[in-house]
Coordinates of C-alpha atoms and ligand atoms in Angstrom, one line a residue:
X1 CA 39.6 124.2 103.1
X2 CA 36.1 124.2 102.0
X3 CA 34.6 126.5 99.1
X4 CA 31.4 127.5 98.1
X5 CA 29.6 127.1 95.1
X6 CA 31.1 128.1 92.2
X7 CA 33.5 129.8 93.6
X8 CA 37.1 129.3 92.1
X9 CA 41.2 129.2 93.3
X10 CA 44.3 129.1 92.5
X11 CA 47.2 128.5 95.0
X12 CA 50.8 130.0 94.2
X13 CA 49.6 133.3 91.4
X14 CA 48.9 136.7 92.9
X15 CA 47.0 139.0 91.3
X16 CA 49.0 141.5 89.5
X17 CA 48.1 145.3 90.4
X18 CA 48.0 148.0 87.9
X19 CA 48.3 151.8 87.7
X20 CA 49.2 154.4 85.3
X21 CA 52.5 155.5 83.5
X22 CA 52.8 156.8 80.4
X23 CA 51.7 156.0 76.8
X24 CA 53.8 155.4 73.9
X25 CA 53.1 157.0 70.5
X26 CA 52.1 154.6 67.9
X27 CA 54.5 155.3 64.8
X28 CA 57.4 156.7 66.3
X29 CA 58.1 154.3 69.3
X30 CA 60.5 156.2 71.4
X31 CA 58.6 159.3 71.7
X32 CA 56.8 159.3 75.1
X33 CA 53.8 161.3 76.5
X34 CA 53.4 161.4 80.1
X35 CA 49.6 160.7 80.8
X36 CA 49.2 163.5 84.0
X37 CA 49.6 166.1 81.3
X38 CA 46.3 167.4 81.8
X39 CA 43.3 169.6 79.8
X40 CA 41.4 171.2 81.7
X41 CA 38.4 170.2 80.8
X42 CA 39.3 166.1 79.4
X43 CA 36.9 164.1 79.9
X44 CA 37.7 161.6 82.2
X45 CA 37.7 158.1 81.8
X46 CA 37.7 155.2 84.4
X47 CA 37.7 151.4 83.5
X48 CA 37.7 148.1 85.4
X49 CA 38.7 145.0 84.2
X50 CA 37.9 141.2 84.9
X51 CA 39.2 138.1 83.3
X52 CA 42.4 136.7 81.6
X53 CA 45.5 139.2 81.6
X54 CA 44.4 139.4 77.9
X55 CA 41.7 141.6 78.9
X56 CA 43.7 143.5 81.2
X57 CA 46.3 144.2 78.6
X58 CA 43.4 145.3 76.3
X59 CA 42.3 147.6 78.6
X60 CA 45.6 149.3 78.3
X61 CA 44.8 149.5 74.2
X62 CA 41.6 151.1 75.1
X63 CA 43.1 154.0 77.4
X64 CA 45.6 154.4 74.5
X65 CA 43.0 154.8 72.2
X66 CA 40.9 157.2 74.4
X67 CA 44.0 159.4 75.6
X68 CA 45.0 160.6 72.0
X69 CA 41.2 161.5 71.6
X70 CA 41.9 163.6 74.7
X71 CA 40.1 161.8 77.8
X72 CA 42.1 161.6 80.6
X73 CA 42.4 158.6 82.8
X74 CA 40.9 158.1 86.7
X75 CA 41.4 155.7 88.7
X76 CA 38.4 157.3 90.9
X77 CA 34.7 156.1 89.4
X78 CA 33.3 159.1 91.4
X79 CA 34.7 161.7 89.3
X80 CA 35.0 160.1 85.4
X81 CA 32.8 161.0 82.6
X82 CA 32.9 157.7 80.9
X83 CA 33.0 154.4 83.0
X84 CA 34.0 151.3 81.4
X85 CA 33.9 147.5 82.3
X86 CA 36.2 145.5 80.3
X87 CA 34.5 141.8 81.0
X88 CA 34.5 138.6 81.4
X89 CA 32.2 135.6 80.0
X90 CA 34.1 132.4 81.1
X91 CA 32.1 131.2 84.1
X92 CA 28.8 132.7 85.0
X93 CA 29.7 134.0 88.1
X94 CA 32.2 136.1 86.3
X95 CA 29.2 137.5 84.1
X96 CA 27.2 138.0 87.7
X97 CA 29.4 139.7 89.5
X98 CA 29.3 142.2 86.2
X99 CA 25.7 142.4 86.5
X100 CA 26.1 143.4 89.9
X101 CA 28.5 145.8 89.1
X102 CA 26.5 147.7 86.7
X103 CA 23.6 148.7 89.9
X104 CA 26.8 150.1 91.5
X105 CA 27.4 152.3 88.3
X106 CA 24.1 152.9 88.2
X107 CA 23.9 155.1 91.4
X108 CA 27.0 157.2 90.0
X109 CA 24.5 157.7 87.0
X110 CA 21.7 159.1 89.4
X111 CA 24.6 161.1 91.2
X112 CA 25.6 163.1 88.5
X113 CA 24.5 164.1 85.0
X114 CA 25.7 163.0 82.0
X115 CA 28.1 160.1 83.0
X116 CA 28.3 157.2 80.4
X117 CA 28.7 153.7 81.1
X118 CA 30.2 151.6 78.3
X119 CA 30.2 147.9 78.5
X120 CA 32.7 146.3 76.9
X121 CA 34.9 142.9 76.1
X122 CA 33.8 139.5 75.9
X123 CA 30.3 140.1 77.6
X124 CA 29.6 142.8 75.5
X125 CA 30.0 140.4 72.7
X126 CA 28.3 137.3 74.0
X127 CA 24.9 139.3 75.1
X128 CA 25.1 142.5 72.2
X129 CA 22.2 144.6 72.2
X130 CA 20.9 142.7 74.9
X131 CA 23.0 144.4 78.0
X132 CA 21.5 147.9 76.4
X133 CA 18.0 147.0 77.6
X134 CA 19.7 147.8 81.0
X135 CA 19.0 151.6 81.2
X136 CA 22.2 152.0 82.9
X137 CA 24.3 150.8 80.0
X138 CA 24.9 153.1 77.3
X139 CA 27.8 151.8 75.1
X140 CA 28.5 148.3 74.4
X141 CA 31.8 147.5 72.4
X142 CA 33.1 144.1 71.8
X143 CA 36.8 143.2 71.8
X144 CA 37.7 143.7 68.1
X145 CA 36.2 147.3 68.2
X146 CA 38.1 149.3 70.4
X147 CA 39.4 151.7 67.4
X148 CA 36.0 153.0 67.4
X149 CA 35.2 153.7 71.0
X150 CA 35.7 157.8 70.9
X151 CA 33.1 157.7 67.6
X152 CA 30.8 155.6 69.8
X153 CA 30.9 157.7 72.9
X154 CA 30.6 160.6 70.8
X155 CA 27.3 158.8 68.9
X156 CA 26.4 158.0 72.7
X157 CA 26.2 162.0 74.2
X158 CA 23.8 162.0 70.7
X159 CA 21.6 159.4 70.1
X160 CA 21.7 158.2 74.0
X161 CA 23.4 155.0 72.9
X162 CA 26.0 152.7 70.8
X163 CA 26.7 149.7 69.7
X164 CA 29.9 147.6 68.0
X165 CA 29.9 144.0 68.6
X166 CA 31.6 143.1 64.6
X167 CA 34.8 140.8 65.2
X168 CA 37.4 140.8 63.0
X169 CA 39.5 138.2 60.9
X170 CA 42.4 140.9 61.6
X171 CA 42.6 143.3 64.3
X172 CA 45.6 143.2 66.8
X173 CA 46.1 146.2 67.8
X174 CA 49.7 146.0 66.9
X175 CA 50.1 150.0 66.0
X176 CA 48.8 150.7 69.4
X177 CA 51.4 151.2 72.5
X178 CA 48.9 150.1 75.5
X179 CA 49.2 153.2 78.4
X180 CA 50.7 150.8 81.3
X181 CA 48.7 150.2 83.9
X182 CA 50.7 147.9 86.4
X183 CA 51.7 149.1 89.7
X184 CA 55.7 149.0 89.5
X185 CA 56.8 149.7 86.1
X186 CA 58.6 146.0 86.2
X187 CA 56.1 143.8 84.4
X188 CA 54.1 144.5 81.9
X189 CA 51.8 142.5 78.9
X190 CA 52.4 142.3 75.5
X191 CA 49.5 140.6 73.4
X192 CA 51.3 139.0 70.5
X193 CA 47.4 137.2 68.8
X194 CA 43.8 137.5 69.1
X195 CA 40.7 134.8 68.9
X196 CA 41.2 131.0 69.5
X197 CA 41.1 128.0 66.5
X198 CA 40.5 125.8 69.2
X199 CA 36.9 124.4 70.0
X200 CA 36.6 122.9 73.1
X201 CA 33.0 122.1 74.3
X202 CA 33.3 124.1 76.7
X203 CA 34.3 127.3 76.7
X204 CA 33.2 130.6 75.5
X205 CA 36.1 132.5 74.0
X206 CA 35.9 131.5 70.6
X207 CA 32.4 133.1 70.4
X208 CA 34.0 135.9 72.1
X209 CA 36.8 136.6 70.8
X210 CA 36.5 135.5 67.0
X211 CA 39.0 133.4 64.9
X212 CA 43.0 133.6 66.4
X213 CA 45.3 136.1 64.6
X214 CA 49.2 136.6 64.9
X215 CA 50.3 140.0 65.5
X216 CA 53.4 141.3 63.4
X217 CA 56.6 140.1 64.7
X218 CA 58.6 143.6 64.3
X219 CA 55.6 145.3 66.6
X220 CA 55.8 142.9 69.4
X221 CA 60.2 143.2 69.6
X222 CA 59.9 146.9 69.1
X223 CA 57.6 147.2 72.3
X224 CA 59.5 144.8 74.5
X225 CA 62.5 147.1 73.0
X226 CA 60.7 150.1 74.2
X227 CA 59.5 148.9 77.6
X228 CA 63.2 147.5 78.6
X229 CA 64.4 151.6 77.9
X230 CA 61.7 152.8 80.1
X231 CA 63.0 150.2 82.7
X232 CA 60.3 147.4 82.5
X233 CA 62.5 143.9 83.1
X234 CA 59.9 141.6 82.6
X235 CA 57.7 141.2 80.0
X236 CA 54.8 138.1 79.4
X237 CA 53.9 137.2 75.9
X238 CA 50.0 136.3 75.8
X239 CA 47.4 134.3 73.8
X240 CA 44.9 131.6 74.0
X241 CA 47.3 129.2 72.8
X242 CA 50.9 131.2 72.2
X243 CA 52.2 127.8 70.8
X244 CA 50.3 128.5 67.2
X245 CA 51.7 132.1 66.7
X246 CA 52.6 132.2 62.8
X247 CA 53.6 135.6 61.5
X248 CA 54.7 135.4 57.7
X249 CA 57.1 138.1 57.1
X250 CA 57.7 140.2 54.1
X251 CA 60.3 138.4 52.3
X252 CA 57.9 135.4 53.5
X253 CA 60.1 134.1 56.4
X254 CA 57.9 132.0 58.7
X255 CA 58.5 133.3 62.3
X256 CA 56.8 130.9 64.8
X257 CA 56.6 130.7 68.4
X258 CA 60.0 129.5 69.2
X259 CA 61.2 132.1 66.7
X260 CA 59.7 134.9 68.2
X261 CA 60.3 134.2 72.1
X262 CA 63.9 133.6 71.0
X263 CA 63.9 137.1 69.3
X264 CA 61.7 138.9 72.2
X265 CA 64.9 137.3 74.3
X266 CA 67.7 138.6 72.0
X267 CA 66.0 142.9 72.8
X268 CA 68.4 142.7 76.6
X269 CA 69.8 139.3 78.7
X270 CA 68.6 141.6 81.5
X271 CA 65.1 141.6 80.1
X272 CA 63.4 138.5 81.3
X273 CA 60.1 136.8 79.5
X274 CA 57.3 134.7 80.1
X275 CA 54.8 133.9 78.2
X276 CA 50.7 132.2 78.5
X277 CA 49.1 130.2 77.8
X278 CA 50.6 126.7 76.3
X279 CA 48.2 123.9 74.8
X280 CA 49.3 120.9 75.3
X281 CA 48.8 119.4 72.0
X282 CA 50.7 122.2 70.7
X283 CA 53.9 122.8 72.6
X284 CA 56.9 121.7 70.2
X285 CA 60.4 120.8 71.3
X286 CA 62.0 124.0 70.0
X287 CA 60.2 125.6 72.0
X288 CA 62.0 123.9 75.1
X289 CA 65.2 124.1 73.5
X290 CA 65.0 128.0 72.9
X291 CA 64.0 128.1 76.6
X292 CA 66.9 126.2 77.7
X293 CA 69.5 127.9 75.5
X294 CA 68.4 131.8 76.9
X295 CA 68.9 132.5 80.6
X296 CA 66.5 135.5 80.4
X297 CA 63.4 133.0 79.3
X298 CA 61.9 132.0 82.2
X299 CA 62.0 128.3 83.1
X300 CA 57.8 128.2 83.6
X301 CA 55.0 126.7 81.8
X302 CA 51.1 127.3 82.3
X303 CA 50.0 124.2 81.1
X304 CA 46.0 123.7 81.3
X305 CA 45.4 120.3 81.4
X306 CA 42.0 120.3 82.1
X307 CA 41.1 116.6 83.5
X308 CA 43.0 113.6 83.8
X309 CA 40.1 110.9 82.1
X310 CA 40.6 110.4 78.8
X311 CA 37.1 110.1 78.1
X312 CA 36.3 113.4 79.6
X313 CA 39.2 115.4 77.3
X314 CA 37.8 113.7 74.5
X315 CA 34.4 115.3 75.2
X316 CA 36.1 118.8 75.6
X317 CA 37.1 118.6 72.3
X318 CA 41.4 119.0 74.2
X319 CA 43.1 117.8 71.2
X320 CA 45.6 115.4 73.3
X321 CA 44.8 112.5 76.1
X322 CA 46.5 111.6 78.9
X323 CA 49.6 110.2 77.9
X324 CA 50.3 112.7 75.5
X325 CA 49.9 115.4 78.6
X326 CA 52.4 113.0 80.5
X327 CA 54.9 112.6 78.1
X328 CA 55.1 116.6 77.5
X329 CA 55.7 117.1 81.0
X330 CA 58.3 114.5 80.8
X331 CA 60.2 115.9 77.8
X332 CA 59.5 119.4 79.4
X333 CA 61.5 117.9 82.8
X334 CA 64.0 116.4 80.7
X335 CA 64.9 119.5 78.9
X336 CA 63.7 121.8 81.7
X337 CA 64.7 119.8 84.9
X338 CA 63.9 123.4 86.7
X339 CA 60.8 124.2 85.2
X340 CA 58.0 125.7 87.2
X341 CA 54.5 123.1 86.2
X342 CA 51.6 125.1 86.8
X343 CA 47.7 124.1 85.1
X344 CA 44.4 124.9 85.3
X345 CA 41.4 121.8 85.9
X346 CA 37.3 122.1 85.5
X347 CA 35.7 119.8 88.1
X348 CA 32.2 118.0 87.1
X349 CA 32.6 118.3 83.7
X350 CA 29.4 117.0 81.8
X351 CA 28.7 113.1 82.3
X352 CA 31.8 113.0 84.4
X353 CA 31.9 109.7 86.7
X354 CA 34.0 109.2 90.0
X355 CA 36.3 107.3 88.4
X356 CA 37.1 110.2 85.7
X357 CA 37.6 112.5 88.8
X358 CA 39.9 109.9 90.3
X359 CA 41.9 110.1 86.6
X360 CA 42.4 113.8 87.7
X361 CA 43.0 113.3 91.1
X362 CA 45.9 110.6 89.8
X363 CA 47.7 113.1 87.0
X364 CA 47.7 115.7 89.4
X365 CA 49.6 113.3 91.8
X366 CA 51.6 111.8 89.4
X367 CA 52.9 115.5 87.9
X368 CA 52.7 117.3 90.7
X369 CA 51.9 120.7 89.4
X370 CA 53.4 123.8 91.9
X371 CA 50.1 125.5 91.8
X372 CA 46.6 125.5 90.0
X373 CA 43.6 127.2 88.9
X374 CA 40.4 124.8 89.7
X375 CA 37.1 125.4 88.3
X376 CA 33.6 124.0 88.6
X377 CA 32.1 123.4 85.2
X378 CA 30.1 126.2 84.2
X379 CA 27.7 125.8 81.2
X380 CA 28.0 128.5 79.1
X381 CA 25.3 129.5 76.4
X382 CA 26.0 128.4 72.9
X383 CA 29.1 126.6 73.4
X384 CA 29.6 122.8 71.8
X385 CA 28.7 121.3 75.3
X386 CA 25.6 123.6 76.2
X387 CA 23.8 122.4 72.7
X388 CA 24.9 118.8 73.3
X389 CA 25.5 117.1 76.7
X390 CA 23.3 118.2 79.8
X391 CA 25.5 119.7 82.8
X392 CA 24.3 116.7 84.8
X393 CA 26.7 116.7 87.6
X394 CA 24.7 117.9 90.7
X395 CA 26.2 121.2 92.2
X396 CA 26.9 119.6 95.6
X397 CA 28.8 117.0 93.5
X398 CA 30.8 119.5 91.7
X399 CA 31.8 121.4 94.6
X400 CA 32.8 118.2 96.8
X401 CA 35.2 117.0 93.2
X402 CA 36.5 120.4 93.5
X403 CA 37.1 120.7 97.2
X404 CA 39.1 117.2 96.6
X405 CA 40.9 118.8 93.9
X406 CA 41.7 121.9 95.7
X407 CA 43.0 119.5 99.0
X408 CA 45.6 117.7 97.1
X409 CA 46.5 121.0 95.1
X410 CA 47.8 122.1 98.3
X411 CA 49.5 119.3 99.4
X412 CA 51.4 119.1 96.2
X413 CA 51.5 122.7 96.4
X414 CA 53.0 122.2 100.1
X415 CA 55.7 119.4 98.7
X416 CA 57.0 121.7 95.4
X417 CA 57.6 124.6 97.6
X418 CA 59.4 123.1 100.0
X419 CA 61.5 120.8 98.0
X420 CA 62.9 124.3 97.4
X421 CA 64.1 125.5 100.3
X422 CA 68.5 125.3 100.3
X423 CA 68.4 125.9 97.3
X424 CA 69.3 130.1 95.6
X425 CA 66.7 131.7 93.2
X426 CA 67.9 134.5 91.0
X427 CA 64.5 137.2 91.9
X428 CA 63.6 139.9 90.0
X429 CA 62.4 142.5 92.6
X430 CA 59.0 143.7 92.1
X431 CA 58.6 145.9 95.0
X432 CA 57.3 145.7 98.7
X433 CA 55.8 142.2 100.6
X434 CA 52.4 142.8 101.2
X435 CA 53.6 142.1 104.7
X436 CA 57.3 142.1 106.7
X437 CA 58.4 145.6 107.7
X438 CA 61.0 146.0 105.1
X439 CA 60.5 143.0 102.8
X440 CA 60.7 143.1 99.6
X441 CA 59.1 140.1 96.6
X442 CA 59.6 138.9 93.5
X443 CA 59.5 136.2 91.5
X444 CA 61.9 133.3 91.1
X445 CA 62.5 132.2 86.8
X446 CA 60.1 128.6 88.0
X447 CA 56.9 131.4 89.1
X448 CA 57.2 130.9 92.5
X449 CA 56.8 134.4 94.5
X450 CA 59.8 135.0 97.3
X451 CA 59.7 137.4 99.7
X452 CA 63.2 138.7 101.3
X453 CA 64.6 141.3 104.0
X454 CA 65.4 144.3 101.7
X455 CA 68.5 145.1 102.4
X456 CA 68.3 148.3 100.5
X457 CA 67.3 146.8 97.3
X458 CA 65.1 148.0 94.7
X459 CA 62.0 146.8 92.1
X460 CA 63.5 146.0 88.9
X461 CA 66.9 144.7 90.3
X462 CA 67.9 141.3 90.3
X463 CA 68.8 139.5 93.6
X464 CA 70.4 136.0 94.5
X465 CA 67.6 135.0 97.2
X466 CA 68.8 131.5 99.6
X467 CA 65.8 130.0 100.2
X468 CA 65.4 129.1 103.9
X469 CA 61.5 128.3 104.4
X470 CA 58.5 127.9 102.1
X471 CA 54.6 128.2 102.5
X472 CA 52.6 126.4 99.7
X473 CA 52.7 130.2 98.2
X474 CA 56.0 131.6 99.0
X475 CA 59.2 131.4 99.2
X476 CA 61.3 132.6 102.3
X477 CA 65.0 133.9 101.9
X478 CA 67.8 136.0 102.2
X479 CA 69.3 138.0 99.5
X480 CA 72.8 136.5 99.3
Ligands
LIG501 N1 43.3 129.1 76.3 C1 43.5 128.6 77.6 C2 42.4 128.8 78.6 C3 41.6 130.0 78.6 S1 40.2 130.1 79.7 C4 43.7 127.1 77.4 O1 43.1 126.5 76.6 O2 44.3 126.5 78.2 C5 41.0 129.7 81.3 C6 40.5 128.5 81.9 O3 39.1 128.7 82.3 C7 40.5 127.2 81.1 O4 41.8 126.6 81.1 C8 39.5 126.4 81.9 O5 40.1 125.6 82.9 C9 38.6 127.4 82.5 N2 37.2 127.4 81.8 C10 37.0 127.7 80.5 N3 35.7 127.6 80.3 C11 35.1 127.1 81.4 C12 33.8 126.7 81.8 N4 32.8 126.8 81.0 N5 33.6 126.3 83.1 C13 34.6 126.2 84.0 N6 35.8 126.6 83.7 C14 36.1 127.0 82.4
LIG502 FE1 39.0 128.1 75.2 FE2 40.1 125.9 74.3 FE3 40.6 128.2 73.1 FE4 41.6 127.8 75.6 S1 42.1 126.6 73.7 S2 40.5 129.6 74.8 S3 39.9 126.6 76.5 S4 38.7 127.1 73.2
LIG503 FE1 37.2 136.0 80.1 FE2 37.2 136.7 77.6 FE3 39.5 136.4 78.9 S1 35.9 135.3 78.5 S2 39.0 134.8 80.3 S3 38.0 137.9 79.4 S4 39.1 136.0 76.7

């Protein structure tokens, strides 16, 4: 399969789809709102998201925030008020297809009179005042100042614009019950930190998103609590690097990762969790013992490892090299012998030879990883790298690396899907197959998505699926 420039993939992961459901009340947990209640004359508010599930799950925040001010939410841009972009700064095609975006919104502006667009997330806080020399652009709001979007819109419809890029050594939304946005009211995001300690060379985020904070403990049980009683059965625990969540309690308890995935576990055995993203450097050994003694923990790690030459994770600033990477995934095996592998790898990293491709090219045979997201490097303004090494690997060279990377991906892809056919997955329905008259998916506790005759089923039931057949994205079964 060939790919253009700069263009990314990832075998095995579908996008999750969103809509609206209800929103939660912040102090008192179990009181619940139903968002279609409608003013008459609410405001309307539309957003669209790009980037991590991070952003997506902040987007939620953002709705919460706006609904108790009284907007209501669209999923139509043709008829909102307010439209928001919650973006994306990772790669710069992620930040171009934004720009393009914003003409689009533009032509809504023209349309009709007094619509505001509002910029926000990671973008908004890379380029600042910069994105509100766009005339079409009339709020800009970075990530850690969500709180005061209704005071900004408001400033907006008065002074014609507004601005909040501050970050924070200790936002986290934690009072804030996000208004769900997914599709089947089976999955859903909790954020349990903000920010990233981390500095590798290349990336963006810590400029985006500030310095990494822990989110209290009790908030992040009593939503998983509340989303298991209005019938959510999966939940995913997020950060930048979920292995160095710390949250000190009052009578100065340390709870730590491992603590808190085992308590998220102990809210229902029929509530299953997940959790991204793991750094390698990072993930302990409790950790893979909680997961082993809980059936409802999901046996599946999302385990960047970037590149496979030590010399290149050296220059990215990854705190581990390559035999540290390979003797996780061995202990993780060990431990884990069921444990869905799945990574993400930049190709053409700066300086990067053809034998440090090769050293990727190798780990990823020698792990074999059930799916991956594969990047070209993209230099990104600011960061360690930009200021220090030049992107010198030419663009045609980056895209054959990754085209390489992307061939064996699906082989290996090919090989760890179909070593599982025989065997019985226990799937938590999330609803229809995109195709199959009758078909239903969901995942198996290793990631990897099923699809099934329905048999009368339901979303948010669990199913024994025998697996019979396998793609290098699916599995193919009967329910048992
Ligand atoms: N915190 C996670 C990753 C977050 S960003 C971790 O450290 O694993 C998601 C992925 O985007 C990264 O794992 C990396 O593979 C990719 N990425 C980040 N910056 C990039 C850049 N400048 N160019 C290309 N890919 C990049
Ligand atoms: Fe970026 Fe590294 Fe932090 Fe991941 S761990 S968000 S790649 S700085
Ligand atoms: Fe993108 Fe920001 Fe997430 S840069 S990947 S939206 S943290």
């Amino acid at each position: 399969m060939k790919i253009k420039e700069n263009q990314n993939s990832f075998y095995g992961i579908s996008t999750i789809k969103r809509l609206s459901l209800y929103v939660i009340s912040d102090k008192v947990m179990n009181l619940l709102r139903p968002l279609s209640i409608d003013t008459p004359h609410a405001r309307k508010v539309y957003i669209e998201t790009y980037g991590c599930q991070m952003n997506f799950n902040d987007s939620e925040v953002v709705l919460s925030i706006l609904q108790k001010e009284g907007y209501r939410y669209t999923e139509r841009m043709e008829e909102a008020d307010v439209i928001l972009a919650n973006t994306c700064s990772i790669r710069d095609n992620a930040e171009q297809r934004i720009l393009g975006r914003i003409e689009q919104f533009a032509f809504q502006k023209r349309k009709r009179k007094g619509v505001l667009v509002g910029i926000l997330g990671c973008m908004a806080e890379r380029l600042k005042e910069e994105l509100l020399e766009n005339s079409t652009v009339d709020l800009v709001v970075g990530p850690d100042c969500y709180r005061r979007l209704p005071e900004l819109l408001q400033l907006c419809e008065v002074e014609g614009k507004g601005i909040d890029t501050l970050l924070s050594r200790e936002e986290t939304y934690a009072d804030i019950a996000p208004v769900r946005l997914d599709k089947n009211g089976v999955n859903a995001f909790i954020s349990i930190m903000r920010g990233c300690n981390n500095v590798c060379s290349y990336c963006v985020v810590p400029y985006t998103r500030g310095v990494e904070r822990s989110r209290d403990c009790g908030s992040i049980v009593r939503e998983a609590c509340q989303l298991f009683e209005n019938g959510y059965r999966e939940v995913t625990l997020l950060g930048q690097n979920v292995d160095s969540y710390r949250w000190t309690a009052g009578d100065g308890t340390v709870v730590d990762f491992a603590d808190l995935l085992a308590q998220v576990a102990a809210v229902n055995p029929l509530l299953r969790v997940r959790f991204s993203t793991s750094y390698p450097s990072d993930i302990s050994d409790k950790l893979l013992d909680v997961m082993a003694s809980r059936e409802n923990i999901c046996h599946h790690i999302h385990l960047p490892v970037q590149s496979g030459s030590d010399r290149m994770l050296e220059k990215m600033r990854r705190k581990y090299d390559r035999a540290w990477y390979l003797e996780r995934v061995r202990t993780i095996r060990e431990k884990l012998p069921d444990c869905g592998l799945t990574t993400d790898i930049i190709a053409g990293f700066c300086s990067e030879t053809e034998e440090d491709h090769r050293d990727t090219l190798s780990l990823m045979e020698e792990v074999g990883f059930d799916s991956a997201f594969m990047f070209q490097y993209s230099e990104r303004p600011g960061t360690l790298a930009a200021r220090h090494y030049p992107d010198d690997v030419p663009p045609e060279v980056k895209t054959r690396r990754l085209n390489e990377i992307i061939a064996l991906q699906m082989r290996k892809s090919e090989e760890r899907y179909a070593a599982q056919v025989g065997t019985t997955q226990t799937v938590l329905i999330e609803g229809p197959a995109k195709r199959g008259e009758g078909d239903l998916c969901g995942r198996a506790s290793n990631y990897m998505m099923c699809v099934f005759p329905g048999d009368g089923h339901k979303a948010g039931e669990y199913v024994r699926v025998h697996i019979n057949a396998a793609t290098p994205a699916t599995l193919i079964g009967e329910i048992e």
